[in-house]
PDB file of C-alpha atoms in Angstrom:
ATOM      1  CA  UNK A  89      -0.053   0.077  -0.014  1.00 97.00           C
ATOM      2  CA  UNK A  90       2.917   2.226   0.539  1.00 98.00           C
ATOM      3  CA  UNK A  91       3.775   2.064  -3.134  1.00 98.00           C
ATOM      4  CA  UNK A  92       0.214   2.878  -3.974  1.00 98.00           C
ATOM      5  CA  UNK A  93       0.558   5.644  -1.856  1.00 98.00           C
ATOM      6  CA  UNK A  94       3.668   7.062  -3.546  1.00 98.00           C
ATOM      7  CA  UNK A  95       1.458   6.721  -6.701  1.00 98.00           C
ATOM      8  CA  UNK A  96      -1.289   8.668  -5.207  1.00 98.00           C
ATOM      9  CA  UNK A  97       1.159  11.418  -4.313  1.00 98.00           C
ATOM     10  CA  UNK A  98       2.516  11.633  -7.656  1.00 97.00           C
ATOM     11  CA  UNK A  99      -0.965  12.192  -9.104  1.00 97.00           C
ATOM     12  CA  UNK A 100      -1.498  14.981  -6.579  1.00 97.00           C
ATOM     13  CA  UNK A 101       1.538  16.600  -7.392  1.00 96.00           C
ATOM     14  CA  UNK A 102       0.518  16.737 -11.095  1.00 94.00           C
ATOM     15  CA  UNK A 103      -2.773  18.107 -10.110  1.00 93.00           C
ATOM     16  CA  UNK A 104      -4.632  14.797 -10.716  1.00 95.00           C
ATOM     17  CA  UNK A 105      -7.246  12.834  -8.208  1.00 96.00           C
ATOM     18  CA  UNK A 106      -4.963  11.194  -5.982  1.00 98.00           C
ATOM     19  CA  UNK A 107      -5.444   7.650  -6.615  1.00 98.00           C
ATOM     20  CA  UNK A 108      -2.625   5.385  -7.074  1.00 98.00           C
ATOM     21  CA  UNK A 109      -3.078   1.191  -7.483  1.00 98.00           C
ATOM     22  CA  UNK A 110      -0.186  -1.426  -7.793  1.00 98.00           C
ATOM     23  CA  UNK A 111      -0.418  -4.969  -8.778  1.00 98.00           C
ATOM     24  CA  UNK A 112       1.421  -7.574  -6.287  1.00 98.00           C
ATOM     25  CA  UNK A 113       2.381 -11.220  -7.102  1.00 98.00           C
ATOM     26  CA  UNK A 114       3.974 -13.269  -4.820  1.00 97.00           C
ATOM     27  CA  UNK A 115       5.143 -10.019  -2.599  1.00 97.00           C
ATOM     28  CA  UNK A 116       6.502  -8.285  -5.886  1.00 97.00           C
ATOM     29  CA  UNK A 117       5.144  -5.523  -7.846  1.00 98.00           C
ATOM     30  CA  UNK A 118       4.135  -6.263 -11.297  1.00 98.00           C
ATOM     31  CA  UNK A 119       2.562  -3.051 -12.270  1.00 98.00           C
ATOM     32  CA  UNK A 120       1.185   0.261 -11.147  1.00 98.00           C
ATOM     33  CA  UNK A 121      -0.845   3.123 -12.027  1.00 98.00           C
ATOM     34  CA  UNK A 122      -2.192   6.448 -10.996  1.00 98.00           C
ATOM     35  CA  UNK A 123      -5.080   8.410 -11.687  1.00 97.00           C
ATOM     36  CA  UNK A 124      -4.787  10.535 -14.891  1.00 94.00           C
ATOM     37  CA  UNK A 125      -7.001  13.016 -16.764  1.00 92.00           C
ATOM     38  CA  UNK A 126      -8.739  14.875 -14.110  1.00 92.00           C
ATOM     39  CA  UNK A 127      -7.424  18.288 -14.261  1.00 84.00           C
ATOM     40  CA  UNK A 128     -10.078  20.927 -15.975  1.00 70.00           C
ATOM     41  CA  UNK A 129      -8.638  20.712 -19.601  1.00 68.00           C
ATOM     42  CA  UNK A 130     -11.822  19.667 -21.867  1.00 62.00           C
ATOM     43  CA  UNK A 131      -9.800  17.658 -24.360  1.00 70.00           C
ATOM     44  CA  UNK A 132      -8.360  15.021 -22.080  1.00 78.00           C
ATOM     45  CA  UNK A 133     -10.836  15.013 -19.256  1.00 84.00           C
ATOM     46  CA  UNK A 134     -12.283  11.504 -18.862  1.00 90.00           C
ATOM     47  CA  UNK A 135     -13.569   8.785 -16.470  1.00 91.00           C
ATOM     48  CA  UNK A 136     -11.993   6.108 -17.720  1.00 93.00           C
ATOM     49  CA  UNK A 137      -8.282   6.648 -16.958  1.00 95.00           C
ATOM     50  CA  UNK A 138      -8.458   5.228 -13.371  1.00 97.00           C
ATOM     51  CA  UNK A 139      -5.610   3.903 -11.524  1.00 98.00           C
ATOM     52  CA  UNK A 140      -6.531   0.443 -11.261  1.00 98.00           C
ATOM     53  CA  UNK A 141      -7.847   0.241 -14.968  1.00 98.00           C
ATOM     54  CA  UNK A 142      -4.476   1.818 -15.949  1.00 98.00           C
ATOM     55  CA  UNK A 143      -2.313  -0.759 -13.388  1.00 98.00           C
ATOM     56  CA  UNK A 144      -4.290  -3.690 -14.998  1.00 98.00           C
ATOM     57  CA  UNK A 145      -3.776  -2.296 -18.663  1.00 97.00           C
ATOM     58  CA  UNK A 146       0.009  -2.133 -17.499  1.00 98.00           C
ATOM     59  CA  UNK A 147      -0.104  -5.739 -16.352  1.00 98.00           C
ATOM     60  CA  UNK A 148      -1.725  -7.190 -19.221  1.00 96.00           C
ATOM     61  CA  UNK A 149       0.829  -5.371 -21.603  1.00 97.00           C
ATOM     62  CA  UNK A 150       3.091  -7.510 -19.947  1.00 96.00           C
ATOM     63  CA  UNK A 151       1.733 -10.740 -21.537  1.00 92.00           C
ATOM     64  CA  UNK A 152       3.346 -12.327 -17.952  1.00 94.00           C
ATOM     65  CA  UNK A 153       2.278 -15.823 -17.353  1.00 95.00           C
ATOM     66  CA  UNK A 154       0.763 -14.983 -13.762  1.00 97.00           C
ATOM     67  CA  UNK A 155      -2.293 -16.306 -12.904  1.00 96.00           C
ATOM     68  CA  UNK A 156      -4.787 -13.267 -12.415  1.00 96.00           C
ATOM     69  CA  UNK A 157      -6.512 -14.701  -9.079  1.00 96.00           C
ATOM     70  CA  UNK A 158      -3.253 -14.680  -7.188  1.00 97.00           C
ATOM     71  CA  UNK A 159      -2.648 -11.276  -7.723  1.00 98.00           C
ATOM     72  CA  UNK A 160      -3.290  -8.585  -5.085  1.00 98.00           C
ATOM     73  CA  UNK A 161      -4.500  -5.040  -6.161  1.00 98.00           C
ATOM     74  CA  UNK A 162      -3.647  -2.369  -3.815  1.00 98.00           C
ATOM     75  CA  UNK A 163      -5.508   0.755  -4.118  1.00 98.00           C
ATOM     76  CA  UNK A 164      -5.424   4.114  -2.024  1.00 98.00           C
ATOM     77  CA  UNK A 165      -9.364   4.579  -2.808  1.00 98.00           C
ATOM     78  CA  UNK A 166     -11.898   1.881  -2.914  1.00 98.00           C
ATOM     79  CA  UNK A 167     -12.288   0.897  -6.522  1.00 98.00           C
ATOM     80  CA  UNK A 168     -15.653   2.214  -8.040  1.00 97.00           C
ATOM     81  CA  UNK A 169     -18.151  -0.086  -9.811  1.00 95.00           C
ATOM     82  CA  UNK A 170     -16.263   0.144 -13.134  1.00 96.00           C
ATOM     83  CA  UNK A 171     -12.723  -0.617 -11.927  1.00 97.00           C
ATOM     84  CA  UNK A 172     -14.394  -3.556  -9.418  1.00 97.00           C
ATOM     85  CA  UNK A 173     -16.133  -4.838 -12.135  1.00 95.00           C
ATOM     86  CA  UNK A 174     -13.145  -4.930 -14.658  1.00 96.00           C
ATOM     87  CA  UNK A 175     -11.034  -6.265 -12.312  1.00 97.00           C
ATOM     88  CA  UNK A 176     -12.962  -9.357 -11.354  1.00 96.00           C
ATOM     89  CA  UNK A 177     -14.106 -10.054 -15.207  1.00 94.00           C
ATOM     90  CA  UNK A 178     -10.448 -10.260 -15.663  1.00 95.00           C
ATOM     91  CA  UNK A 179      -9.703 -12.556 -12.991  1.00 96.00           C
ATOM     92  CA  UNK A 180      -8.677 -10.734  -9.952  1.00 97.00           C
ATOM     93  CA  UNK A 181      -9.785 -11.898  -6.571  1.00 97.00           C
ATOM     94  CA  UNK A 182      -8.152  -9.931  -4.062  1.00 98.00           C
ATOM     95  CA  UNK A 183      -8.479  -6.212  -3.540  1.00 98.00           C
ATOM     96  CA  UNK A 184      -6.874  -4.280  -0.752  1.00 98.00           C
ATOM     97  CA  UNK A 185      -7.930  -0.557  -0.328  1.00 98.00           C
ATOM     98  CA  UNK A 186      -7.219   2.407   1.928  1.00 98.00           C
ATOM     99  CA  UNK A 187      -9.934   5.011   1.662  1.00 98.00           C
ATOM    100  CA  UNK A 188     -13.779   4.401   1.130  1.00 98.00           C
ATOM    101  CA  UNK A 189     -15.685   5.722  -1.570  1.00 97.00           C
ATOM    102  CA  UNK A 190     -18.794   6.656  -0.224  1.00 97.00           C
ATOM    103  CA  UNK A 191     -19.900   8.006  -3.542  1.00 95.00           C
ATOM    104  CA  UNK A 192     -18.954   5.428  -5.985  1.00 94.00           C
ATOM    105  CA  UNK A 193     -17.378   2.696  -4.618  1.00 96.00           C
ATOM    106  CA  UNK A 194     -18.255  -0.927  -5.850  1.00 95.00           C
ATOM    107  CA  UNK A 195     -16.542  -3.561  -3.415  1.00 96.00           C
ATOM    108  CA  UNK A 196     -20.181  -3.966  -1.735  1.00 94.00           C
ATOM    109  CA  UNK A 197     -21.659  -4.801  -4.869  1.00 92.00           C
ATOM    110  CA  UNK A 198     -23.967  -8.088  -4.060  1.00 93.00           C
ATOM    111  CA  UNK A 199     -22.575 -10.549  -6.499  1.00 92.00           C
ATOM    112  CA  UNK A 200     -24.391 -13.234  -5.475  1.00 92.00           C
ATOM    113  CA  UNK A 201     -27.662 -11.547  -6.536  1.00 93.00           C
ATOM    114  CA  UNK A 202     -26.286 -10.793 -10.002  1.00 90.00           C
ATOM    115  CA  UNK A 203     -26.473 -13.137 -13.080  1.00 92.00           C
ATOM    116  CA  UNK A 204     -24.451 -16.431 -12.842  1.00 92.00           C
ATOM    117  CA  UNK A 205     -21.223 -15.153 -14.119  1.00 89.00           C
ATOM    118  CA  UNK A 206     -21.003 -12.661 -11.077  1.00 91.00           C
ATOM    119  CA  UNK A 207     -22.894 -14.668  -8.516  1.00 91.00           C
ATOM    120  CA  UNK A 208     -20.355 -17.565  -8.552  1.00 90.00           C
ATOM    121  CA  UNK A 209     -17.202 -15.260  -8.369  1.00 93.00           C
ATOM    122  CA  UNK A 210     -15.698 -15.173  -4.898  1.00 95.00           C
ATOM    123  CA  UNK A 211     -13.706 -11.908  -4.076  1.00 97.00           C
ATOM    124  CA  UNK A 212     -11.608 -11.116  -0.819  1.00 97.00           C
ATOM    125  CA  UNK A 213     -11.854  -7.393   0.027  1.00 98.00           C
ATOM    126  CA  UNK A 214      -9.701  -6.002   2.697  1.00 98.00           C
ATOM    127  CA  UNK A 215     -10.356  -2.330   3.533  1.00 98.00           C
ATOM    128  CA  UNK A 216      -9.095   0.693   5.505  1.00 98.00           C
ATOM    129  CA  UNK A 217      -5.534  -0.267   5.186  1.00 98.00           C
ATOM    130  CA  UNK A 218      -3.358   2.845   5.367  1.00 98.00           C
ATOM    131  CA  UNK A 219      -6.737   4.739   5.576  1.00 98.00           C
ATOM    132  CA  UNK A 220      -5.453   7.692   7.313  1.00 98.00           C
ATOM    133  CA  UNK A 221      -2.572   8.529   4.946  1.00 98.00           C
ATOM    134  CA  UNK A 222      -4.843   8.262   1.950  1.00 98.00           C
ATOM    135  CA  UNK A 223      -7.571  10.486   3.489  1.00 98.00           C
ATOM    136  CA  UNK A 224      -4.850  13.171   4.296  1.00 98.00           C
ATOM    137  CA  UNK A 225      -4.100  13.368   0.712  1.00 98.00           C
ATOM    138  CA  UNK A 226      -7.688  13.523  -0.256  1.00 98.00           C
ATOM    139  CA  UNK A 227      -8.452  16.170   2.178  1.00 98.00           C
ATOM    140  CA  UNK A 228      -5.312  18.146   0.969  1.00 98.00           C
ATOM    141  CA  UNK A 229      -6.940  17.562  -2.746  1.00 97.00           C
ATOM    142  CA  UNK A 230     -10.464  18.741  -1.897  1.00 97.00           C
ATOM    143  CA  UNK A 231      -9.173  21.576   0.416  1.00 97.00           C
ATOM    144  CA  UNK A 232      -7.349  23.337  -2.536  1.00 96.00           C
ATOM    145  CA  UNK A 233      -9.684  25.213  -4.271  1.00 94.00           C
ATOM    146  CA  UNK A 234      -7.612  24.766  -8.021  1.00 90.00           C
ATOM    147  CA  UNK A 235      -9.094  21.315  -7.837  1.00 90.00           C
ATOM    148  CA  UNK A 236     -12.495  21.256  -9.082  1.00 88.00           C
ATOM    149  CA  UNK A 237     -12.756  17.287 -10.212  1.00 91.00           C
ATOM    150  CA  UNK A 238     -15.763  16.296  -7.822  1.00 93.00           C
ATOM    151  CA  UNK A 239     -15.791  19.821  -6.142  1.00 92.00           C
ATOM    152  CA  UNK A 240     -18.721  19.871  -3.895  1.00 95.00           C
ATOM    153  CA  UNK A 241     -19.514  16.264  -4.437  1.00 96.00           C
ATOM    154  CA  UNK A 242     -20.818  13.892  -1.670  1.00 97.00           C
ATOM    155  CA  UNK A 243     -17.023  12.468  -1.633  1.00 97.00           C
ATOM    156  CA  UNK A 244     -15.971  15.812  -1.094  1.00 97.00           C
ATOM    157  CA  UNK A 245     -17.824  16.822   1.520  1.00 98.00           C
ATOM    158  CA  UNK A 246     -17.573  13.301   3.468  1.00 98.00           C
ATOM    159  CA  UNK A 247     -13.868  13.493   2.841  1.00 98.00           C
ATOM    160  CA  UNK A 248     -13.592  17.207   4.460  1.00 98.00           C
ATOM    161  CA  UNK A 249     -15.840  16.014   7.166  1.00 97.00           C
ATOM    162  CA  UNK A 250     -13.495  13.456   8.465  1.00 95.00           C
TER     163      UNK A 250
END
C-alpha cells in the first residue's frame, strides 16, 4: 500500500485526483498506475483513466504468465464499480484499499444477487489499510480551491468532514 500511496502522491503533485494502485504477485509489484486526466482541460478529462484500470492495462501489456487470481490489487481508494467489475471480470480476486469511496465505491456490490457470471465469483476485499494516509491526500486535494474535480460532491463533503 505504501507504493500505491506513492503513486497517489505523484498524481496529486501533478494536480490529478490522488489515487494510486499497484498489482502484486508473490510479494513483488508487477504493475502500477495512478489516476490521470482529472484536471479541468476539456480535451483530456475522462472517467476511464482510473488508477486500477491503468495498472491492469500495464500488467496485461506485459503478457506475463501470472495467474490473475493470485494477484493482489492495492488501491488508495475503494475501486469504483467500473474498476471493480473490470478487475473481477479479468480474474482478479484479491483487492485491498485504503479509503472508502462513499459516492461510487463498488466493492459492496452483492455479486451473489447478480447473473451467474458474477454470482459464482468469490472476491476477497480488505478495507482501510493505511486509511489515514490516503484520507490526508484526499483532504489536501479537496481543500485546494484550484482542484475542481468532484468539488462539492458527496465524496468531497464526506472527505472534508473526516
